[in-house]
Short mmCIF file of C-alpha atoms in Angstrom, two decimals:
data_model
loop_
_atom_site.label_atom_id
_atom_site.label_comp_id
_atom_site.label_asym_id
_atom_site.label_seq_id
_atom_site.Cartn_x
_atom_site.Cartn_y
_atom_site.Cartn_z
CA MET B 538 5.39 -15.74 24.98
CA ASP B 539 3.04 -13.74 27.22
CA SER B 540 -0.52 -12.78 26.26
CA ARG B 541 0.56 -9.28 25.12
CA GLY B 542 3.15 -10.82 22.80
CA LYS B 543 0.56 -13.20 21.37
CA LYS B 544 -1.87 -10.31 20.80
CA ARG B 545 0.82 -8.32 18.98
CA LEU B 546 1.72 -11.36 16.88
CA LEU B 547 -1.94 -11.85 15.95
CA ARG B 548 -2.27 -8.14 15.00
CA CYS B 549 0.80 -8.46 12.77
CA LEU B 550 -0.52 -11.62 11.13
CA GLU B 551 -3.92 -9.99 10.58
CA GLU B 552 -2.24 -7.00 8.92
CA VAL B 553 -0.12 -9.26 6.69
CA ALA B 554 -3.22 -11.23 5.68
CA ARG B 555 -5.17 -8.02 5.00
CA GLU B 556 -2.40 -6.52 2.82
CA VAL B 557 -1.78 -9.76 0.90
CA GLY B 558 -5.53 -10.26 0.44
CA GLN B 559 -5.93 -6.74 -0.94
CA TRP B 560 -3.21 -6.99 -3.57
CA LEU B 561 -4.25 -10.52 -4.59
CA ASN B 562 -7.80 -9.24 -5.03
CA VAL B 563 -6.64 -6.38 -7.23
CA LEU B 564 -4.33 -8.62 -9.29
CA PHE B 565 -6.91 -11.35 -9.91
CA ARG B 566 -9.72 -8.87 -10.61
CA GLY B 567 -7.54 -7.07 -13.15
CA ARG B 568 -6.54 -10.36 -14.77
CA ARG B 569 -10.19 -11.49 -15.05
CA LYS B 570 -11.21 -8.12 -16.45
CA THR B 571 -8.45 -7.73 -19.06
CA GLY B 572 -7.34 -11.31 -19.64
CA HIS B 573 -3.70 -10.49 -18.91
CA MET B 574 -1.48 -9.39 -16.07
CA ASP B 575 0.86 -6.38 -15.92
CA LEU B 576 3.89 -7.97 -14.27
CA GLU B 577 5.66 -4.68 -13.52
CA ALA B 578 2.56 -3.16 -11.88
CA SER B 579 2.11 -6.38 -9.90
CA GLU B 580 5.70 -6.24 -8.65
CA ILE B 581 5.35 -2.59 -7.61
CA MET B 582 2.06 -3.31 -5.82
CA ILE B 583 3.50 -6.32 -3.97
CA ARG B 584 6.59 -4.38 -2.91
CA SER B 585 4.48 -1.49 -1.63
CA ALA B 586 2.25 -3.89 0.34
CA MET B 587 5.27 -5.58 1.90
CA HIS B 588 6.69 -2.20 2.94
CA ARG B 589 3.41 -1.41 4.74
CA VAL B 590 3.43 -4.84 6.39
CA GLY B 591 7.05 -4.30 7.44
CA ALA B 592 6.16 -0.96 9.03
CA VAL B 593 3.37 -2.60 11.02
CA GLY B 594 5.69 -5.38 12.16
CA VAL B 595 8.45 -2.98 13.20
CA THR B 596 5.98 -0.77 15.08
CA GLN B 597 4.52 -3.77 16.92
CA LEU B 598 7.98 -5.07 17.84
CA LEU B 599 8.94 -1.68 19.24
CA GLN B 600 6.09 -1.39 21.72
CA PHE B 601 7.77 -1.99 25.05
CA PRO B 602 5.67 -3.09 28.05
CA VAL B 603 5.51 -1.23 31.34
CA PRO B 604 8.53 -2.51 33.25
CA PRO B 605 7.91 -4.77 36.25
CA ALA B 606 8.26 -3.14 39.68
CA GLU B 607 11.81 -4.42 40.22
CA GLN B 608 12.97 -2.76 36.95
CA ARG B 609 11.42 0.67 37.45
CA THR B 610 14.59 2.37 38.62
CA VAL B 611 17.83 2.89 36.69
CA PRO B 612 21.08 4.66 37.56
CA CYS B 613 21.16 8.28 36.45
CA PHE B 614 24.22 9.98 35.00
CA CYS B 615 24.29 12.32 37.99
CA GLY B 616 24.86 9.38 40.34
CA HIS B 617 21.32 9.25 41.71
CA THR B 618 18.44 6.99 40.69
CA ALA B 619 15.92 7.70 37.93
CA HIS B 620 12.39 6.33 38.38
CA TYR B 621 9.92 5.01 35.79
CA GLN B 622 7.36 7.65 34.76
CA GLU B 623 5.32 6.45 31.77
CA LEU B 624 5.38 4.81 28.36
CA HIS B 625 6.37 7.49 25.88
CA SER B 626 5.54 7.49 22.16
CA ASN B 627 8.64 8.34 20.16
CA PRO B 628 8.34 8.58 16.35
CA PHE B 629 11.50 7.86 14.37
CA SER B 630 12.53 7.03 10.83
CA THR B 631 13.41 3.49 9.82
CA ARG B 632 14.14 1.91 6.47
CA ARG B 633 10.44 1.06 6.45
CA PRO B 634 7.92 3.88 6.82
CA GLY B 635 5.98 4.47 10.00
CA GLY B 636 8.23 3.61 12.93
CA ASN B 637 6.75 4.62 16.27
CA LEU B 638 8.44 3.52 19.43
CA GLY B 639 6.52 3.03 22.69
CA VAL B 640 9.25 3.17 25.35
CA PRO B 641 9.42 3.40 29.13
CA THR B 642 10.56 6.82 30.33
CA THR B 643 12.47 7.43 33.54
CA LEU B 644 13.06 10.72 35.36
CA CYS B 645 15.65 11.57 37.98
CA PRO B 646 14.12 13.59 40.85
CA HIS B 647 17.55 15.02 41.68
CA CYS B 648 18.75 16.45 38.31
CA HIS B 649 15.36 16.28 36.47
CA ASN B 650 16.85 14.55 33.43
CA GLY B 651 14.68 12.06 31.62
CA ARG B 652 16.06 8.85 30.16
CA PHE B 653 14.81 6.37 27.61
CA PRO B 654 16.76 3.14 28.24
CA ALA B 655 15.26 1.46 25.16
CA ASP B 656 16.68 4.24 22.96
CA VAL B 657 20.17 3.23 24.05
CA GLU B 658 19.42 -0.45 23.45
CA LEU B 659 18.11 0.26 19.93
CA ASP B 660 20.89 2.76 19.09
CA ILE B 661 18.50 5.66 18.53
CA GLU B 662 19.45 7.79 21.54
CA ASN B 663 19.36 11.52 20.67
CA THR B 664 18.32 10.85 17.07
CA GLU B 665 15.13 10.24 15.11
CA LEU B 666 16.92 7.96 12.64
CA SER B 667 17.40 4.21 12.92
CA PRO B 668 20.87 2.74 12.38
CA GLY B 669 19.74 1.52 8.93
CA VAL B 670 18.66 5.01 7.88
CA ARG B 671 21.94 6.49 9.16
CA ARG B 672 23.89 3.94 7.08
CA MET B 673 21.80 4.83 4.01
CA GLN B 674 22.54 8.53 4.58
CA ALA B 675 26.25 7.80 4.84
CA ALA B 676 26.17 5.79 1.60
CA VAL B 677 24.34 8.58 -0.26
CA GLY B 678 26.75 11.14 1.17
CA GLN B 679 29.73 9.10 0.04
CA GLU B 680 28.44 8.53 -3.48
CA THR B 681 26.74 11.85 -4.19
CA PRO B 682 27.87 15.46 -3.88
CA PHE B 683 26.25 17.13 -0.86
CA ASP B 684 24.01 19.57 -2.74
CA HIS B 685 22.69 16.83 -5.02
CA GLY B 686 22.18 14.34 -2.12
CA ARG B 687 20.40 16.97 -0.01
CA SER B 688 17.77 17.48 -2.71
CA ARG B 689 16.83 13.77 -2.78
#
């Protein structure tokens, strides 16, 4: 693992520790104050914290590095070569809130089309929805009439 990977791992672990510390603090403070624990409220709080931690983890995993010099060109659909331009921030919806993709962008000087090779790899090309969200939409659409599903 390179130093950037280690830094991202440490940021994720710090966020997990912060979230877990916060909900444990609230739970134990409430228990000391009242003498009992609301199990349902505790479960909801823990689930919410884990969703936030999951969003941080997914966002960190989806931050792609600047490609090395030998990987800064890719074939373009027009038959020419597209060249690396920049890291592009690309928000999208995942099953966990807060997905934000940092991907290398390439541009073909011949046809002026931009490409995001990581979008293809992650199956989010030309969409703002992750594969998991698309599956959830399909399940809702199958089980629920369109007008009712659209309002959810």
